[in-house]
PDB file of C-alpha atoms and ligand atoms in Angstrom:
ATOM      1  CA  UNK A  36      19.296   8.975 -33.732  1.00 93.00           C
ATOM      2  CA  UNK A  37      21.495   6.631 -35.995  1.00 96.00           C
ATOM      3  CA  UNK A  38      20.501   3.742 -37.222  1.00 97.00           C
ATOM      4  CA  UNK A  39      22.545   1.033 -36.150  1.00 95.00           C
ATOM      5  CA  UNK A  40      22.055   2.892 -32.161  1.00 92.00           C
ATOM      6  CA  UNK A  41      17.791   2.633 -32.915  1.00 92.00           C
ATOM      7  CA  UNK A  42      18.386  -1.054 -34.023  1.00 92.00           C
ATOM      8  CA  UNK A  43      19.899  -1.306 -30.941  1.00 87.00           C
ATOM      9  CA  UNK A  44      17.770  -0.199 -28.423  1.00 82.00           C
ATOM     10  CA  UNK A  45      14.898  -1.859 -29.878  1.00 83.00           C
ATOM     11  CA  UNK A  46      16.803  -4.936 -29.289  1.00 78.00           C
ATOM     12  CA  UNK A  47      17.197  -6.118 -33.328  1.00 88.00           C
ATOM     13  CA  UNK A  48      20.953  -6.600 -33.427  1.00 88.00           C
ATOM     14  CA  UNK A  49      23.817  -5.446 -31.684  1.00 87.00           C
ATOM     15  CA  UNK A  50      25.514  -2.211 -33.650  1.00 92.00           C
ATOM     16  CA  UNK A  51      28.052  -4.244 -35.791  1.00 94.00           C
ATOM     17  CA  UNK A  52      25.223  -6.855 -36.857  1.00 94.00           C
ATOM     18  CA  UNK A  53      23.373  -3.870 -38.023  1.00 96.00           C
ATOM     19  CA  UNK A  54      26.211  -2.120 -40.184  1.00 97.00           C
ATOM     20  CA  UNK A  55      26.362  -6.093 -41.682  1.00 97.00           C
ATOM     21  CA  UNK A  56      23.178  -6.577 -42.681  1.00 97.00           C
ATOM     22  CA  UNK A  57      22.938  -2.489 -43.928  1.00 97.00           C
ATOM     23  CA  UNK A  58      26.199  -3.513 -46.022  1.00 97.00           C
ATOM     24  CA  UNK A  59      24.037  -6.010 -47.760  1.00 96.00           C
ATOM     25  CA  UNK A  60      21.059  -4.043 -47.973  1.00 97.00           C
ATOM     26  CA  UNK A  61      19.513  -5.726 -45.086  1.00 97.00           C
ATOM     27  CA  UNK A  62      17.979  -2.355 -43.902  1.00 97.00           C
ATOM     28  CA  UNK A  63      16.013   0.102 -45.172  1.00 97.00           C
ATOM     29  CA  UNK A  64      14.558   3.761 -44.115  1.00 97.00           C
ATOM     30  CA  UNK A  65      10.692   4.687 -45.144  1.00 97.00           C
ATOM     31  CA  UNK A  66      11.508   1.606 -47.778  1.00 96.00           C
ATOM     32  CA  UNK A  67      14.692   2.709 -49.549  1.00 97.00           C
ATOM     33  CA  UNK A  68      18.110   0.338 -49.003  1.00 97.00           C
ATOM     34  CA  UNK A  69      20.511   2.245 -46.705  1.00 97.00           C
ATOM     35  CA  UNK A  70      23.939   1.634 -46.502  1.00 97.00           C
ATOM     36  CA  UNK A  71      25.347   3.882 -43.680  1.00 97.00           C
ATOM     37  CA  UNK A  72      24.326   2.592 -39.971  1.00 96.00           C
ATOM     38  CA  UNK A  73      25.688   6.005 -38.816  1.00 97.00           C
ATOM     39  CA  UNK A  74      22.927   8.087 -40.889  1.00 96.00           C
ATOM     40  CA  UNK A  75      20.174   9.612 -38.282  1.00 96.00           C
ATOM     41  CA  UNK A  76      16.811   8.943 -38.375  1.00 95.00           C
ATOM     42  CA  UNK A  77      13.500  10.377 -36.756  1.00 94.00           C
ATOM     43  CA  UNK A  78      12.441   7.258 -34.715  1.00 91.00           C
ATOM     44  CA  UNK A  79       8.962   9.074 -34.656  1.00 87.00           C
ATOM     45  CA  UNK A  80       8.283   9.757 -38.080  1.00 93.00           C
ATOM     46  CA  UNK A  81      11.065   7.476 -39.923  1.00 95.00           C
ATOM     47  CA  UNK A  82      10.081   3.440 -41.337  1.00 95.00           C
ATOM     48  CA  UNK A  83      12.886   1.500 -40.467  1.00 96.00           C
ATOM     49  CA  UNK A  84      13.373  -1.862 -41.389  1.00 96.00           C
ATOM     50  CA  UNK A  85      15.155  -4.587 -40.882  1.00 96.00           C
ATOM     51  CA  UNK A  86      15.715  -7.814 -42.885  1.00 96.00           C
ATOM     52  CA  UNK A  87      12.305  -6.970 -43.829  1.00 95.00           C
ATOM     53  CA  UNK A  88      10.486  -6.481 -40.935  1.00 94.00           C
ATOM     54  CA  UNK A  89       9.530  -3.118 -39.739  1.00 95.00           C
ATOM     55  CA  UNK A  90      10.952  -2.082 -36.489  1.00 93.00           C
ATOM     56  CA  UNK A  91       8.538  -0.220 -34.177  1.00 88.00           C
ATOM     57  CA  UNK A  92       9.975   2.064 -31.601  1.00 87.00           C
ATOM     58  CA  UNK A  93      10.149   2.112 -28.005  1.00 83.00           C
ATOM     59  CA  UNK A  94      11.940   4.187 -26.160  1.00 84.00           C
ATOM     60  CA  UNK A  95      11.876   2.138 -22.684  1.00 92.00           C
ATOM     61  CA  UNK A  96      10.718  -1.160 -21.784  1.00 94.00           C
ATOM     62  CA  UNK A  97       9.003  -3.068 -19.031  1.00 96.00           C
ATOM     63  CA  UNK A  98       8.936  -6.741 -17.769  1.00 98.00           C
ATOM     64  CA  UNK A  99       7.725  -8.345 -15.521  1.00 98.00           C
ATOM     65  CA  UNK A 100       9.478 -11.552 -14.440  1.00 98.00           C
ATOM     66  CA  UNK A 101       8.639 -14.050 -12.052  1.00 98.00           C
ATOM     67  CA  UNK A 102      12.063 -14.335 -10.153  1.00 98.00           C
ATOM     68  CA  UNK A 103      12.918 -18.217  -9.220  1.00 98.00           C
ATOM     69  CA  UNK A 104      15.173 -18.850  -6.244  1.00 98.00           C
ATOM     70  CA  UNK A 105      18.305 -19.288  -7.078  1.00 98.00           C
ATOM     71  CA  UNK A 106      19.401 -16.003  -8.846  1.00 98.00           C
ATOM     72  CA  UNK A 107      20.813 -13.050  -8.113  1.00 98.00           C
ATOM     73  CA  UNK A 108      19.092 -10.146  -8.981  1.00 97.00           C
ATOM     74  CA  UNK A 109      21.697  -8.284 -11.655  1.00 96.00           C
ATOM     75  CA  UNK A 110      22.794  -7.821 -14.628  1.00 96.00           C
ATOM     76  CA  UNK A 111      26.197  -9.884 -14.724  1.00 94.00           C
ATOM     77  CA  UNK A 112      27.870 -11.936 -12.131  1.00 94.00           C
ATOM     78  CA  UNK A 113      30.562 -14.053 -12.691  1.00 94.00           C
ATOM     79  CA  UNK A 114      30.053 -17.195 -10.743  1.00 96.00           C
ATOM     80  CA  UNK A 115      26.176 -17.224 -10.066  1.00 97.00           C
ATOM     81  CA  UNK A 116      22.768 -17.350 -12.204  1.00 98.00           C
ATOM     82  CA  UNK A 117      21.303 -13.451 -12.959  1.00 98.00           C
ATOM     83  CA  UNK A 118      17.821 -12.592 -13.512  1.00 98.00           C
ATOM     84  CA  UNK A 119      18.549 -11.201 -16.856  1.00 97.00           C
ATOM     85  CA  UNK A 120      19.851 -14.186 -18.094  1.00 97.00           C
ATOM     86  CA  UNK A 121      16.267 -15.732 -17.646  1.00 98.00           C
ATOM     87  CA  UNK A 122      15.679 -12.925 -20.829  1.00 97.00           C
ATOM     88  CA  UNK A 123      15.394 -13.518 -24.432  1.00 94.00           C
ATOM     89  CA  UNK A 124      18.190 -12.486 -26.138  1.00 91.00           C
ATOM     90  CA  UNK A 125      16.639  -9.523 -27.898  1.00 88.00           C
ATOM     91  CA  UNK A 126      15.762  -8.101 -24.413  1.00 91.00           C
ATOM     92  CA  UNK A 127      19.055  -8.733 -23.223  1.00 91.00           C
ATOM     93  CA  UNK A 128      20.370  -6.690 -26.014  1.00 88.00           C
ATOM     94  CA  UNK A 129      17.831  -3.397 -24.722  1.00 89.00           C
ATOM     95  CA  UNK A 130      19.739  -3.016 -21.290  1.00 91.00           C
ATOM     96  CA  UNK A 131      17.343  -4.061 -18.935  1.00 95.00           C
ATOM     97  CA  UNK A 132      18.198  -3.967 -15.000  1.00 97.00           C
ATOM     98  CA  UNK A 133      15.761  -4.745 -11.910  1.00 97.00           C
ATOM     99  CA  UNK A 134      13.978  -2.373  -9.937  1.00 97.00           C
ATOM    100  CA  UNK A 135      15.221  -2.950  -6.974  1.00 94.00           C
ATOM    101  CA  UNK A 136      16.770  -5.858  -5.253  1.00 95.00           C
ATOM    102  CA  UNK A 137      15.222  -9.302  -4.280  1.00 98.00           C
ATOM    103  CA  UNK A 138      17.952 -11.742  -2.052  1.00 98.00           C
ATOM    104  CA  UNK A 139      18.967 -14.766  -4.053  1.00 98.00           C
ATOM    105  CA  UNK A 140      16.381 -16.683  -1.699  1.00 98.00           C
ATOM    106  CA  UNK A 141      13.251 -14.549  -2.780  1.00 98.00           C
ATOM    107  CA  UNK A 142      10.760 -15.485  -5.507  1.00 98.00           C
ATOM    108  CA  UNK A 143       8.372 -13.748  -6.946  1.00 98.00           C
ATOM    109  CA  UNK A 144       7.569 -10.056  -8.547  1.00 98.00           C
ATOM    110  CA  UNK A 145      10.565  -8.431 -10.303  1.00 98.00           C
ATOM    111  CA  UNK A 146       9.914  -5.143 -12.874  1.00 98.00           C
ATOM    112  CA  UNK A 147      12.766  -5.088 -15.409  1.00 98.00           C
ATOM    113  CA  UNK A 148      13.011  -1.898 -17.127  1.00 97.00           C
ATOM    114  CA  UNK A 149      15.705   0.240 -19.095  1.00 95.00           C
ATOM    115  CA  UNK A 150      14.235   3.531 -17.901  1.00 94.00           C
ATOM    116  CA  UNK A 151      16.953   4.436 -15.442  1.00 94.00           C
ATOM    117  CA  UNK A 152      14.744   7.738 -14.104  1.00 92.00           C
ATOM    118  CA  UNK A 153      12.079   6.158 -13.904  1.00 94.00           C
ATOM    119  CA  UNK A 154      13.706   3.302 -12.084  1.00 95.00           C
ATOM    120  CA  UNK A 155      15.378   5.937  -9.942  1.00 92.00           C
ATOM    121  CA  UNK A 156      12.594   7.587  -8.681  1.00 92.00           C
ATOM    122  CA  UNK A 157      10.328   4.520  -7.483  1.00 93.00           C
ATOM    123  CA  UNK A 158      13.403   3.204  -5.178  1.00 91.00           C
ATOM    124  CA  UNK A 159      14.391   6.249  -4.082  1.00 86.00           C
ATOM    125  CA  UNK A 160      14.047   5.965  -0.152  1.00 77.00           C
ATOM    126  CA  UNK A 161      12.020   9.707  -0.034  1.00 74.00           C
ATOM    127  CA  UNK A 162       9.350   8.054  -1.727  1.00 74.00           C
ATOM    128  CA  UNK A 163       6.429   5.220  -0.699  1.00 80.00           C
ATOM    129  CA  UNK A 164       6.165   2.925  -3.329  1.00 93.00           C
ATOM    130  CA  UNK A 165       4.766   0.054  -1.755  1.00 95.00           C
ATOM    131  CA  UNK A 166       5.880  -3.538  -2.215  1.00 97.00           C
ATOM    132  CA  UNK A 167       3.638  -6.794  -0.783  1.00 98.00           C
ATOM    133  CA  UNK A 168       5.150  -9.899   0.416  1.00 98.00           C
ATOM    134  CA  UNK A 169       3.939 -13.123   1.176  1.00 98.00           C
ATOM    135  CA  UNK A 170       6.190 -14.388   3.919  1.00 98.00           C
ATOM    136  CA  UNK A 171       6.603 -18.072   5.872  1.00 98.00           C
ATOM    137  CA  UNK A 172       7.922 -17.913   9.448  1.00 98.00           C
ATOM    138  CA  UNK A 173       9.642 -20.782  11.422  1.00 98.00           C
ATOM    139  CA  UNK A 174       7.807 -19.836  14.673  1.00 98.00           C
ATOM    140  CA  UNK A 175       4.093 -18.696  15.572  1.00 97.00           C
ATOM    141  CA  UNK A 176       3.891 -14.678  15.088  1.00 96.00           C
ATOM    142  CA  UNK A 177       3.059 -13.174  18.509  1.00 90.00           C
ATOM    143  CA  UNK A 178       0.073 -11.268  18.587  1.00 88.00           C
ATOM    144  CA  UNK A 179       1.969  -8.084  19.062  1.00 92.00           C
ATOM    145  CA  UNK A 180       3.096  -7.932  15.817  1.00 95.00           C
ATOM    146  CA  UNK A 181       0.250  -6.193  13.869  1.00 97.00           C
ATOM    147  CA  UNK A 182       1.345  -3.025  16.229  1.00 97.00           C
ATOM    148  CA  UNK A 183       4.864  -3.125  16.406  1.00 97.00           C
ATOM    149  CA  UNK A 184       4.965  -3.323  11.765  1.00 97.00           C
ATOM    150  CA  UNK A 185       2.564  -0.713  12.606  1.00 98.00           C
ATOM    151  CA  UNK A 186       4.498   1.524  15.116  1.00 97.00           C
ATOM    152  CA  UNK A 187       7.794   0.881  13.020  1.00 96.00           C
ATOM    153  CA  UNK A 188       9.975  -1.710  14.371  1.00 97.00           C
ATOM    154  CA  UNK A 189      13.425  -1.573  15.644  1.00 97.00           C
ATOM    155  CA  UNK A 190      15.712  -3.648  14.100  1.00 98.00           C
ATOM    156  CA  UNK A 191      18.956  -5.509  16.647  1.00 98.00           C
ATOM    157  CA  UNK A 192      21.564  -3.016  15.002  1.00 97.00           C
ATOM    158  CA  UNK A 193      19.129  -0.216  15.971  1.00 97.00           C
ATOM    159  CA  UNK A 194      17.465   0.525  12.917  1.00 97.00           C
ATOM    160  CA  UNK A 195      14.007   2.135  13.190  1.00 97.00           C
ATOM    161  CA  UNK A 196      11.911   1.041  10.130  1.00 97.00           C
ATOM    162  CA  UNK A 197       9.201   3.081   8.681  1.00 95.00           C
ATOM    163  CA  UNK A 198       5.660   1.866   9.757  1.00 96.00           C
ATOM    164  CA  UNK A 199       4.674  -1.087   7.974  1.00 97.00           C
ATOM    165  CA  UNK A 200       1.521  -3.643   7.683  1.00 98.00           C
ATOM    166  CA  UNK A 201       1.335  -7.348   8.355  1.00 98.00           C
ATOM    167  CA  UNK A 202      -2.009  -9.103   7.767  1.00 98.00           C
ATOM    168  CA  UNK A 203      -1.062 -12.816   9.288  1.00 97.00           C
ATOM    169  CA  UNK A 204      -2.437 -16.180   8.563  1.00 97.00           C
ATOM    170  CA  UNK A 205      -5.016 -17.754  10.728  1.00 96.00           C
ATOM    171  CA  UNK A 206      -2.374 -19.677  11.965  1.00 97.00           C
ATOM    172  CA  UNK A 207      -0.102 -16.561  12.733  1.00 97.00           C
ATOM    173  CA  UNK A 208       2.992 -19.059  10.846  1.00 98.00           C
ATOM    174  CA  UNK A 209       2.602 -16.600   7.709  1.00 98.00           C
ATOM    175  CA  UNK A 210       1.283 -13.480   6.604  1.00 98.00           C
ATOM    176  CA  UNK A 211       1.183 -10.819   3.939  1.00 98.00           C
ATOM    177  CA  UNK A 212       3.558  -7.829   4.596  1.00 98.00           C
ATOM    178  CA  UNK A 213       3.388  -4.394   3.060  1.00 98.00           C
ATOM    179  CA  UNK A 214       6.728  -2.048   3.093  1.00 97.00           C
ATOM    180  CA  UNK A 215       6.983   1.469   1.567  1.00 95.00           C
ATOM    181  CA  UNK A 216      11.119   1.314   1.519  1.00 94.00           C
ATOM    182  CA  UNK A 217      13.506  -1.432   0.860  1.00 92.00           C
ATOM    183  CA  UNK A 218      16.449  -1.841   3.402  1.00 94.00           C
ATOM    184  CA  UNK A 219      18.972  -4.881   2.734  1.00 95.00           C
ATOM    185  CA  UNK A 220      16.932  -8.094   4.026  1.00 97.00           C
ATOM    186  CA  UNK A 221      14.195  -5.962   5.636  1.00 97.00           C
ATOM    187  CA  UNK A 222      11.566  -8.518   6.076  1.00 98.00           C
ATOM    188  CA  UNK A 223      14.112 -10.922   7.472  1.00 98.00           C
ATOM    189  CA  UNK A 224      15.576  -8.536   9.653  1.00 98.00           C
ATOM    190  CA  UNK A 225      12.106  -7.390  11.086  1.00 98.00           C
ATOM    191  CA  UNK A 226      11.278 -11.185  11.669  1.00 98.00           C
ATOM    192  CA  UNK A 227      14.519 -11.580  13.588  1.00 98.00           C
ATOM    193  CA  UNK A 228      14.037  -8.370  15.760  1.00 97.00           C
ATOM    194  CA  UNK A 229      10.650 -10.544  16.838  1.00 96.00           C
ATOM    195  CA  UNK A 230      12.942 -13.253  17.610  1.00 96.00           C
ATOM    196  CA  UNK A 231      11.547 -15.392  14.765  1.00 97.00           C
ATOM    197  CA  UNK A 232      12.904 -16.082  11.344  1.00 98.00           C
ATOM    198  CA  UNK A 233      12.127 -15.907   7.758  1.00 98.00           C
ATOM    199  CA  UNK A 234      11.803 -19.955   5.621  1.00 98.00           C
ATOM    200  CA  UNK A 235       9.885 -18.217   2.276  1.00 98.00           C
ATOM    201  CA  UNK A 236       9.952 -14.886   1.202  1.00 98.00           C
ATOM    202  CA  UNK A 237       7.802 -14.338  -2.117  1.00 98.00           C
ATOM    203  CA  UNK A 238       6.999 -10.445  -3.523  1.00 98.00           C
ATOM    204  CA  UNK A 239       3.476 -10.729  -4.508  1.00 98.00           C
ATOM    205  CA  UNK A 240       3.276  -6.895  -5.037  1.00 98.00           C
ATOM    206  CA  UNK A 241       5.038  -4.023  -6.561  1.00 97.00           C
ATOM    207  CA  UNK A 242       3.674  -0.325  -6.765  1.00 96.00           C
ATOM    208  CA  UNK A 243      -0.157  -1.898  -7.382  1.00 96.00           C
ATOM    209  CA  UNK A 244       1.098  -4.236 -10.024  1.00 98.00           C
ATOM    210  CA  UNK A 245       0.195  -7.859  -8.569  1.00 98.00           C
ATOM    211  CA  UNK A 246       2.218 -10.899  -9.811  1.00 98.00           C
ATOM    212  CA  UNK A 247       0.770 -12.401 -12.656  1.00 98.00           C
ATOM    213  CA  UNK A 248      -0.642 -15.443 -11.503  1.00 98.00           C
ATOM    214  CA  UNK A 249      -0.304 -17.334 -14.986  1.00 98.00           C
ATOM    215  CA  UNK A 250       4.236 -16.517 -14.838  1.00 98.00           C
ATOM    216  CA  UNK A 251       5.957 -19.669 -13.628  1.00 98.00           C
ATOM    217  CA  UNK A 252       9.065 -19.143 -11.821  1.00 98.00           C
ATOM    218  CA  UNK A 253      11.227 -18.188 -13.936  1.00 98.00           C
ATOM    219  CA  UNK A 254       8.874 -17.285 -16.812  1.00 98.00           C
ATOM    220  CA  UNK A 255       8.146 -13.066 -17.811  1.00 98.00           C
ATOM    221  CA  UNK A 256       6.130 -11.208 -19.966  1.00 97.00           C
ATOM    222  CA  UNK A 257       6.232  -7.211 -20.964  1.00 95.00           C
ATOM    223  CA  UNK A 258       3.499  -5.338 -18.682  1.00 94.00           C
ATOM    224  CA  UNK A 259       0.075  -4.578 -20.096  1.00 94.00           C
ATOM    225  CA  UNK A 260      -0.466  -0.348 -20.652  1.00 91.00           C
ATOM    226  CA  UNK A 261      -2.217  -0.563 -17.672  1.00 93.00           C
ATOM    227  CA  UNK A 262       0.297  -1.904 -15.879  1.00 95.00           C
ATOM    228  CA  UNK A 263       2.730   0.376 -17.347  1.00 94.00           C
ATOM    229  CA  UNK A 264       0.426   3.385 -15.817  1.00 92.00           C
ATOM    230  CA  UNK A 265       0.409   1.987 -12.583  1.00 93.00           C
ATOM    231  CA  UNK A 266       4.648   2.689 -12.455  1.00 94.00           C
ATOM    232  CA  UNK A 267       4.167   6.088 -13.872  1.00 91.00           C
ATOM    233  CA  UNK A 268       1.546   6.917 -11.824  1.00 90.00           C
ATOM    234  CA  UNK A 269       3.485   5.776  -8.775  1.00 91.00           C
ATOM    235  CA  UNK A 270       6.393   7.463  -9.926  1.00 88.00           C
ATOM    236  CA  UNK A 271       4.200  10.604 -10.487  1.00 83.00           C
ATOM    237  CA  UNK A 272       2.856  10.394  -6.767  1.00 76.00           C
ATOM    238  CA  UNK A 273       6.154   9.671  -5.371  1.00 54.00           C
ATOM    239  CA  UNK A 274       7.723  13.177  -7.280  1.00 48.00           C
ATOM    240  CA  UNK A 275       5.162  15.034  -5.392  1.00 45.00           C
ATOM    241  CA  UNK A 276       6.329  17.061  -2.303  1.00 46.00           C
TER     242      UNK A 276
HETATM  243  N1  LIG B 287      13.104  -8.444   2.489  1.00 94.57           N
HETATM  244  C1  LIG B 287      14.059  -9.410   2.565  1.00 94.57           C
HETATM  245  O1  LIG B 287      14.488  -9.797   3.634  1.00 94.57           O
HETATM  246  N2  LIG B 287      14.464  -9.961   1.423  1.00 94.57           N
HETATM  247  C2  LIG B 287      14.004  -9.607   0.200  1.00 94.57           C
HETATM  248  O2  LIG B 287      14.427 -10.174  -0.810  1.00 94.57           O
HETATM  249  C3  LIG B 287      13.025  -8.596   0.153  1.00 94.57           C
HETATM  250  C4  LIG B 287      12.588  -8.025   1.308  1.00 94.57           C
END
C-alpha cells in the first residue's frame, strides 16, 4: 500500500498533507526519512511514522455515536447538520458512513464504520440483525398490541412487517420495541397502523451492542473489542443460510 494512501486511511493527513510533510522529512518507514508518498509499504510488518509519531494500522473502524435530534444521518448534505460532522476531524478523514438510517427525529444508537461489507451484510433485509427502541406514544397502546408486533403487522399502504416484539410501559404510553429489518419510518408507521402515533423515538439497541449509557447526545467513542465481536458475530450469523 503507498504511503501517503496508509496515512490516509488511518486518518493522519489527507494524501497531499502527507507528500508535504514526506518532502520535509516529516515521515519515515521502520525509522529511515522517506521522501516518496507513492513508495509501498507492508502495513503489517512496516514502522511508519509520522511527524514523529508512529502510526498503528487499522484496516476498518468502528464508532459508536450517540445521534442527537436534529441530524441527518449521512455523510454530506448541503443545507442540514450530518452525523459525521459530530466526528473529529481525523475520523472524518477515514470515510466513515452509518449503518443504517435513523430519521432526523431519532436519538440514540448509531455504529459508524468504514467497512462497507461488513456494513452491507448487517442491513441487508435477508438477515435478522436486531435493533431495540425505546419509543413514546401520544395515545394509550391497546392491549392488542403485544400480538399484532408479534403476528407481523400490516402497515395502511399494505405492508406486512416481519414479526416483531413490544414490551410496553406499565402505563401502555411507551414501550421497548425490537425489529429484525429496517423499513423507512417502521416504528412510526406500525404506531400509525394502530391508529396511534410516534412523540420519541430513541435506538437503545443495535445487533447486542446497548447504547453506552455514559455518550451524551451528540458525544461517540470507538467500540470496545468486545463490542467489535458482537458486529462480526452478527454479521457471521446473519451469512449463514
Ligand atoms: N423507525 C422509525 O420510524 N424511525 C427511525 O428512525 C427508526 C425506526
Amino acid at each position: 500500500m503507498r504511503i501517503d494512501r496508509y496515512l490516509n486511511e488511518c486518518g493522519i493527513c489527507s494524501r497531499k498533507e502527507a507528500a508535504i510533510a514526506a518532502k520535509r522529512g516529516g515521515v519515515t518507514v521502520n525509522g529511515v526519512p522517506e521522501k516518496s508518498v507513492a513508495r509501498h509499504i507492508d502495513p503489517e510488518t512496516d514502522r511508519v511514522c509520522y511527524l514523529g509519531r508512529e502510526i498503528a494500522y487499522r484496516r476498518f473502524t468502528y464508532i459508536m455515536l450517540n445521534k442527537p435530534a436534529g441530524y441527518v444521518s449521512a455523510t454530506d448534505d448541503k443545507s442540514l447538520p450530518y452525523v459525521t460532522e459530530l466526528l473529529s476531524p481525523e475520523l472524518r478523514r477515514m470515510g466513515l458512513f452509518p449503518v443504517g438510517r435513523l430519521d432526523r427525529d431519532t436519538v440514540g444508537l448509531m455504529i459508524l464504520t468504514n467497512n462497507g461489507l461488513l456494513s452491507h451484510t448487517l442491513l441487508s433485509p435477508k438477515h435478522h440483525v436486531e435493533k431495540v427502541y425505546r419509543a413514546g406514544f401520544r395515545d394509550r397502546l391497546s392491549g392488542a398490541a403485544e400480538e399484532v408486533f408479534a403476528e407481523g403487522l400490516k402497515l395502511l399502504d399494505g405492508t406486512l412487517c416481519k414479526p416483531a416484539k413490544i414490551v410496553c410501559d406499565p402505563d401502555r404510553m411507551g414501550g421497548l420495541i425490537t425489529l429484525t429489518e429496517g423499513k423507512y419510518h417502521q416504528i412510526k408507521r406500525m404506531l400509525e397502523a394502530m391508529d396511534n402515533q410516534v412523540v420519541s423515538l430513541e435506538r437503545v439497541s443495535f445487533a447486542g451492542i446497548p447504547l453506552d449509557p455514559l455518550l451524551d447526545r451528540g458525544e461517540w467513542r470507538p467500540l470496545t473489542g468486545e463490542e467489535e465481536a458482537l458486529l462480526h458475530r452478527a454479521a457471521e450469523e446473519t451469512r449463514a443460510p
